[in-house]
Coordinates of C-alpha atoms and ligand atoms in Angstrom, one line a residue:
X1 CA 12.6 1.5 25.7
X2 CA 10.4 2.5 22.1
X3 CA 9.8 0.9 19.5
X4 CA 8.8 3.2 16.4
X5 CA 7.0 2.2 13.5
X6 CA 8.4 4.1 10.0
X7 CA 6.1 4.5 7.0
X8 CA 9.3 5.6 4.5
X9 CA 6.9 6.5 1.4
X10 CA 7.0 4.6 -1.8
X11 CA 10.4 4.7 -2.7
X12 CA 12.2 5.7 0.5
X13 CA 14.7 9.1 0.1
X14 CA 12.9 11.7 -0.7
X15 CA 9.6 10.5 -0.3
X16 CA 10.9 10.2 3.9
X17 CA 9.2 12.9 5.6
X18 CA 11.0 14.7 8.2
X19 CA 9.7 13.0 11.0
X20 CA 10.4 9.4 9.5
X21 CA 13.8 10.8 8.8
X22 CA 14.1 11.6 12.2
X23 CA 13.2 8.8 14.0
X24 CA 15.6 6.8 11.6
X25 CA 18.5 8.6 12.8
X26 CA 17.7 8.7 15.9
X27 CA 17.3 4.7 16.4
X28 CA 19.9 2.3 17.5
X29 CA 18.6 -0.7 15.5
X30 CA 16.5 -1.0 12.2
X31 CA 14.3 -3.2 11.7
X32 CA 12.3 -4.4 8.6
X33 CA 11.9 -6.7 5.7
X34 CA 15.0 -6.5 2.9
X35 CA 13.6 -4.5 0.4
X36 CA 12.4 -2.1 2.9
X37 CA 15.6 -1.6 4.9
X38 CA 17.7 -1.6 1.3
X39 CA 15.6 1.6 0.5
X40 CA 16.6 3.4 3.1
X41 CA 20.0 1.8 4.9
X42 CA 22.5 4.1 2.2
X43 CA 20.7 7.3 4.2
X44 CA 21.9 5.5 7.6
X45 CA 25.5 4.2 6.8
X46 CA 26.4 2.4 9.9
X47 CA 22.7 2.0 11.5
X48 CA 22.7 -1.5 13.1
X49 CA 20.3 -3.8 11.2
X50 CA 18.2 -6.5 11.7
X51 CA 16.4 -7.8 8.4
X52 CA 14.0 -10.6 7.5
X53 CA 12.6 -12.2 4.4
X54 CA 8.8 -11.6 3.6
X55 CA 6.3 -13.8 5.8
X56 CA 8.1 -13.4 9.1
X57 CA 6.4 -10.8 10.3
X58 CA 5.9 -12.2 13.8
X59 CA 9.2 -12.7 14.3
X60 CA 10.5 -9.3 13.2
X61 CA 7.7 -7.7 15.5
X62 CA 8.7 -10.2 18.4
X63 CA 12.2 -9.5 17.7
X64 CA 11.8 -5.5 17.7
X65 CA 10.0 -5.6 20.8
X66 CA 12.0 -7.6 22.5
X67 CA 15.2 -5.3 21.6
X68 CA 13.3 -2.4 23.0
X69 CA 12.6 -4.3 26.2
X70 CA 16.2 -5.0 26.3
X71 CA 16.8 -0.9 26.6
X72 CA 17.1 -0.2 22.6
X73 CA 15.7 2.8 20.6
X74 CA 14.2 0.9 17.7
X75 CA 12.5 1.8 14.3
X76 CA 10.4 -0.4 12.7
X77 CA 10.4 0.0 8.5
X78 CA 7.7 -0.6 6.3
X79 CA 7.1 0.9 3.0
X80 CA 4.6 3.6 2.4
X81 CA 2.6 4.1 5.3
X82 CA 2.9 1.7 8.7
X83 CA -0.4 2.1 9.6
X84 CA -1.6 1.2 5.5
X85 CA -1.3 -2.8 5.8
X86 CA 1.8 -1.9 7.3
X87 CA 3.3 -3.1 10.4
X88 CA 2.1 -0.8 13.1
X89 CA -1.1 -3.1 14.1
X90 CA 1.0 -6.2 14.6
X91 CA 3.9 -4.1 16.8
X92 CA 1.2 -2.8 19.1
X93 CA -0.5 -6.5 19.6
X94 CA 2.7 -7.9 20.6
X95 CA 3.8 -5.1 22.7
X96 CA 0.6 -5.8 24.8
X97 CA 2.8 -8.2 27.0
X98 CA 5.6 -5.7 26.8
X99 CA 4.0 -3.0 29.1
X100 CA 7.7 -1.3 29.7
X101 CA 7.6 -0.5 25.8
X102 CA 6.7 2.6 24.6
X103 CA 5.0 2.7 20.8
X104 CA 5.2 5.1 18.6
X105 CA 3.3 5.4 15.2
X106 CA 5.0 8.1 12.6
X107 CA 3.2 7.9 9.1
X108 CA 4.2 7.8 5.4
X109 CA 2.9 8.4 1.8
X110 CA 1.1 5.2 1.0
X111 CA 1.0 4.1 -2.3
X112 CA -2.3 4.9 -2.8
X113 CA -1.2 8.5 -3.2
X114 CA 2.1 8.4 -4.2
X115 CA 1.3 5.9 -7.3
X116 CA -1.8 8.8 -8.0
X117 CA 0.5 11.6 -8.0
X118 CA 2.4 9.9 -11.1
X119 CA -1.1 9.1 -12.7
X120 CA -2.8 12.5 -12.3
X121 CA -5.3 13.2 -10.2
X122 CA -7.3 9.5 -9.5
X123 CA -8.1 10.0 -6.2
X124 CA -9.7 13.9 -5.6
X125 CA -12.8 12.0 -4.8
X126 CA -14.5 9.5 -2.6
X127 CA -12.1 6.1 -2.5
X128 CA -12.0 2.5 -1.0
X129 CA -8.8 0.9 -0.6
X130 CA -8.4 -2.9 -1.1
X131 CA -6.2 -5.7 -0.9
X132 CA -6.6 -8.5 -2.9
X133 CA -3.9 -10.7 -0.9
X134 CA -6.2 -13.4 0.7
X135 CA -2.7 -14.4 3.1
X136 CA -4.9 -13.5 6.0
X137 CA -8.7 -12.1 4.7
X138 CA -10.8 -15.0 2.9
X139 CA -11.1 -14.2 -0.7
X140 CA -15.2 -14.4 -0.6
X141 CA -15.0 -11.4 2.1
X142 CA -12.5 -9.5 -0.7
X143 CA -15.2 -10.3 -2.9
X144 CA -17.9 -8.7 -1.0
X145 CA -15.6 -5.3 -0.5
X146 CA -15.2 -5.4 -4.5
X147 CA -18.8 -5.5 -5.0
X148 CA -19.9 -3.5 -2.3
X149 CA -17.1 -0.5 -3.4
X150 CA -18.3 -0.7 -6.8
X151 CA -21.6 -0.7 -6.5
X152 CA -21.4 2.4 -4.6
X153 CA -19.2 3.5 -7.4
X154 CA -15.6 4.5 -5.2
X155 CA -12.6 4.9 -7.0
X156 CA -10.9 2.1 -6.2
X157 CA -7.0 1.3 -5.3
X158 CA -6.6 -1.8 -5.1
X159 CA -2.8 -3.6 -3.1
X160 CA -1.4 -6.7 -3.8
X161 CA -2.5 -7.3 -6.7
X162 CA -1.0 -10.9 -7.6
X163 CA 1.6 -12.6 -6.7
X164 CA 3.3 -15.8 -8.0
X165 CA 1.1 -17.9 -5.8
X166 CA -2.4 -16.2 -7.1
X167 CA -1.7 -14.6 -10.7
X168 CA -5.0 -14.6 -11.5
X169 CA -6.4 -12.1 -8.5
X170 CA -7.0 -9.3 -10.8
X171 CA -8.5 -11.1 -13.6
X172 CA -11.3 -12.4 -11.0
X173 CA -11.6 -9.1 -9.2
X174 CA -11.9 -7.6 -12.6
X175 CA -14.8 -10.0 -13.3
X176 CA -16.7 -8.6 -10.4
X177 CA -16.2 -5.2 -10.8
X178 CA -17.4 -5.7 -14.5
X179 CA -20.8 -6.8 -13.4
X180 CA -21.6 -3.2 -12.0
X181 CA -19.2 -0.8 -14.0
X182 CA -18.5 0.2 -17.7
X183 CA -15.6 -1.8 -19.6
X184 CA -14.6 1.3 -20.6
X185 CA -13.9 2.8 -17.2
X186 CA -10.5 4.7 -16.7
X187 CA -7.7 3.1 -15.0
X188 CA -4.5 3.1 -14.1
X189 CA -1.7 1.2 -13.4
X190 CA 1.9 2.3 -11.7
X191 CA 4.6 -0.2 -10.9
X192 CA 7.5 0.8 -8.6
X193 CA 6.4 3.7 -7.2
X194 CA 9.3 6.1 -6.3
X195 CA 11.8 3.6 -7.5
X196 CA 14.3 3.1 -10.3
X197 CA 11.9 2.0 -13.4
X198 CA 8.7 3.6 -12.0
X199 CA 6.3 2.8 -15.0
X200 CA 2.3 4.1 -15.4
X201 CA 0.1 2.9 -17.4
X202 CA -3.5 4.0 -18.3
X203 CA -6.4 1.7 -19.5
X204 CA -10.0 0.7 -19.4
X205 CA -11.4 -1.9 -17.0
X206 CA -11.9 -4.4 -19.7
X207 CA -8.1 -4.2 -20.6
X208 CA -7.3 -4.6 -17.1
X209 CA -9.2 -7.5 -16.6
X210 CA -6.0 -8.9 -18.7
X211 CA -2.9 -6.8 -17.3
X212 CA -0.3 -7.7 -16.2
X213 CA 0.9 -6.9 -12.3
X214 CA 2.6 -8.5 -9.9
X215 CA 3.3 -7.3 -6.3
X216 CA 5.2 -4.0 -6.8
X217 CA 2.3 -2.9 -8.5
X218 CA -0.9 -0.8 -7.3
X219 CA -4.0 -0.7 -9.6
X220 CA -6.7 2.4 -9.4
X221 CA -9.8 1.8 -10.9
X222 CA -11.9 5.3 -11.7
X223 CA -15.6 5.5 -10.7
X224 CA -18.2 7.0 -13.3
X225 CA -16.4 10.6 -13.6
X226 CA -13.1 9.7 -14.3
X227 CA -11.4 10.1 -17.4
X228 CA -8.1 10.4 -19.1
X229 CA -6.9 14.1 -20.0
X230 CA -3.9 14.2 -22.1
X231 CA -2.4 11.2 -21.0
X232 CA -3.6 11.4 -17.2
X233 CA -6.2 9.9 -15.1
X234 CA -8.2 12.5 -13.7
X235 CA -11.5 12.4 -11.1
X236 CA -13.0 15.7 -10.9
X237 CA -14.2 16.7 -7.6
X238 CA -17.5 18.5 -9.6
X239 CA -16.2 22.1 -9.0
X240 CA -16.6 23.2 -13.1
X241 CA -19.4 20.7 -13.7
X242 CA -21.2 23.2 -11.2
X243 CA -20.5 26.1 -12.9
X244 CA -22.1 24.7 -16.1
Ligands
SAH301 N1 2.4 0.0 3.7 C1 2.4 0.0 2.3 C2 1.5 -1.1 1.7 C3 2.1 -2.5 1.9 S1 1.1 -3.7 1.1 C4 1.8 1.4 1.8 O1 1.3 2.1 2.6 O2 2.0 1.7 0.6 C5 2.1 -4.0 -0.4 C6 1.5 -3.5 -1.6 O3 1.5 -2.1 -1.6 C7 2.1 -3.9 -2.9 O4 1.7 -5.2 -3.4 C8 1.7 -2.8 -3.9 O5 0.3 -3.0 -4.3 C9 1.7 -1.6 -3.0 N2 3.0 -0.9 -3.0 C10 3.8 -0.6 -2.0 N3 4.9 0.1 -2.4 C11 4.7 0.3 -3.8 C12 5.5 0.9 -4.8 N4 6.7 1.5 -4.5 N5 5.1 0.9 -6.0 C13 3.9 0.3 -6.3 N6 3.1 -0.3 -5.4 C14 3.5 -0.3 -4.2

């Protein structure tokens, strides 16, 4: 039948928009990694469920799939956005042998935006997203995108940020970054999102460099502009440096 992928924001609840929140409902079976589904299954008492640790993606994409080919109405959870290193890719790939299976995409707040909206206003100009997880992208390619976005001088948000398996990501990606932009360059940190214990921080690049994050974390990194007004990160688009 359909399978529909669910960006639920940040933090789930009131971060779904309407359409997430309707496709939710609307499902017979939701499917998604723990975290994910515990964000949201209290809005769906009763909703059949079908969750999976992390790294089992295949498998819960298979699995989703393979209950809409069986005649369900399923939703697909990821946080944020499902299109944002979400899960939407991966559902249409293996749907390709699945021709009877309808796909449907319905976006969310990615973190990106809903961890800027706690710092201030980090993002109102141009922007590269990164990921520093090197799971599946070679760490010398990251590398390239960290140089290549600063040199151009992007704000820069960068995912994944460490994990227990690679603690040090930031620290190196900080190193890079350094080469081409000031130590003393605004940024901002905001763990949890949306979530009980949501928690911002603001700093320069060179006190970065020796932060602590883990994987409920996203990092924003200013470019030349952007500073911190009365406890806020800030980018300004240019409109009152015009008038001057
Ligand atoms: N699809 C998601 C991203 C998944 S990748 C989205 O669009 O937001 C996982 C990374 O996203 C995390 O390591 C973290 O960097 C970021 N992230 C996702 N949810 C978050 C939250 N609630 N708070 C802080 N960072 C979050």
């Amino acid at each position: 039948m359909k399978v529909t992928v669910v960006g639920v924001g940040p933090g789930g609840g009131a971060d779904l928009t309407g359409r997430a929140r309707a496709a939710l409902e609307e499902c017979e079976l939701l499917v998604g990694y723990t975290i994910y589904i515990d964000l949201i299954s209290g809005d769906f008492p009763g909703k059949p469920v079908l969750s999976t640790g992390m790294r089992r993606e295949v498998d819960r994409c298979r699995a989703a799939v393979e209950a809409a080919a069986a005649g369900k109405n399923v939703a697909v959870v990821c946080s944020g956005d499902s299109g944002v290193y979400g899960m939407a890719g991966l559902i249409y790939e293996v749907a390709q042998e699945y021709p009877e299976v309808e796909v449907q995409v319905v976006p969310g707040i990615t973190a990106a935006c809903g961890g800027a909206a706690v710092l201030g206003a980090p993002l109102t100009h141009d922007f590269a997203v990164i990921s520093l997880s090197d799971l599946l992208t070679p760490w010398e390619k990251i590398e390239t995108r960290l140089e290549g976005a600063a040199l151009a001088d992007f704000v820069i948000c960068l995912y994944n940020p460490a994990s227990h398996s690679r603690p040090d990501h930031l620290k190196r990606a900080c190193d890079i970054l350094l080469r081409h932009k000031s130590p003393d360059t605004v940024c901002g940190t905001v763990r949890s999102i949306g979530r009980e214990g949501e928690q911002a921080r603001i700093l320069t690049l060179q006190a970065l460099r020796d932060a602590q994050v883990d994987m409920f974390t996203t990092v924003f990194i200013g470019n030349a502009q952007t500073k911190a007004l009365n406890g806020k990160m800030v980018t300004p688009r240019g409109y009152l440096q015009r008038e001057r």
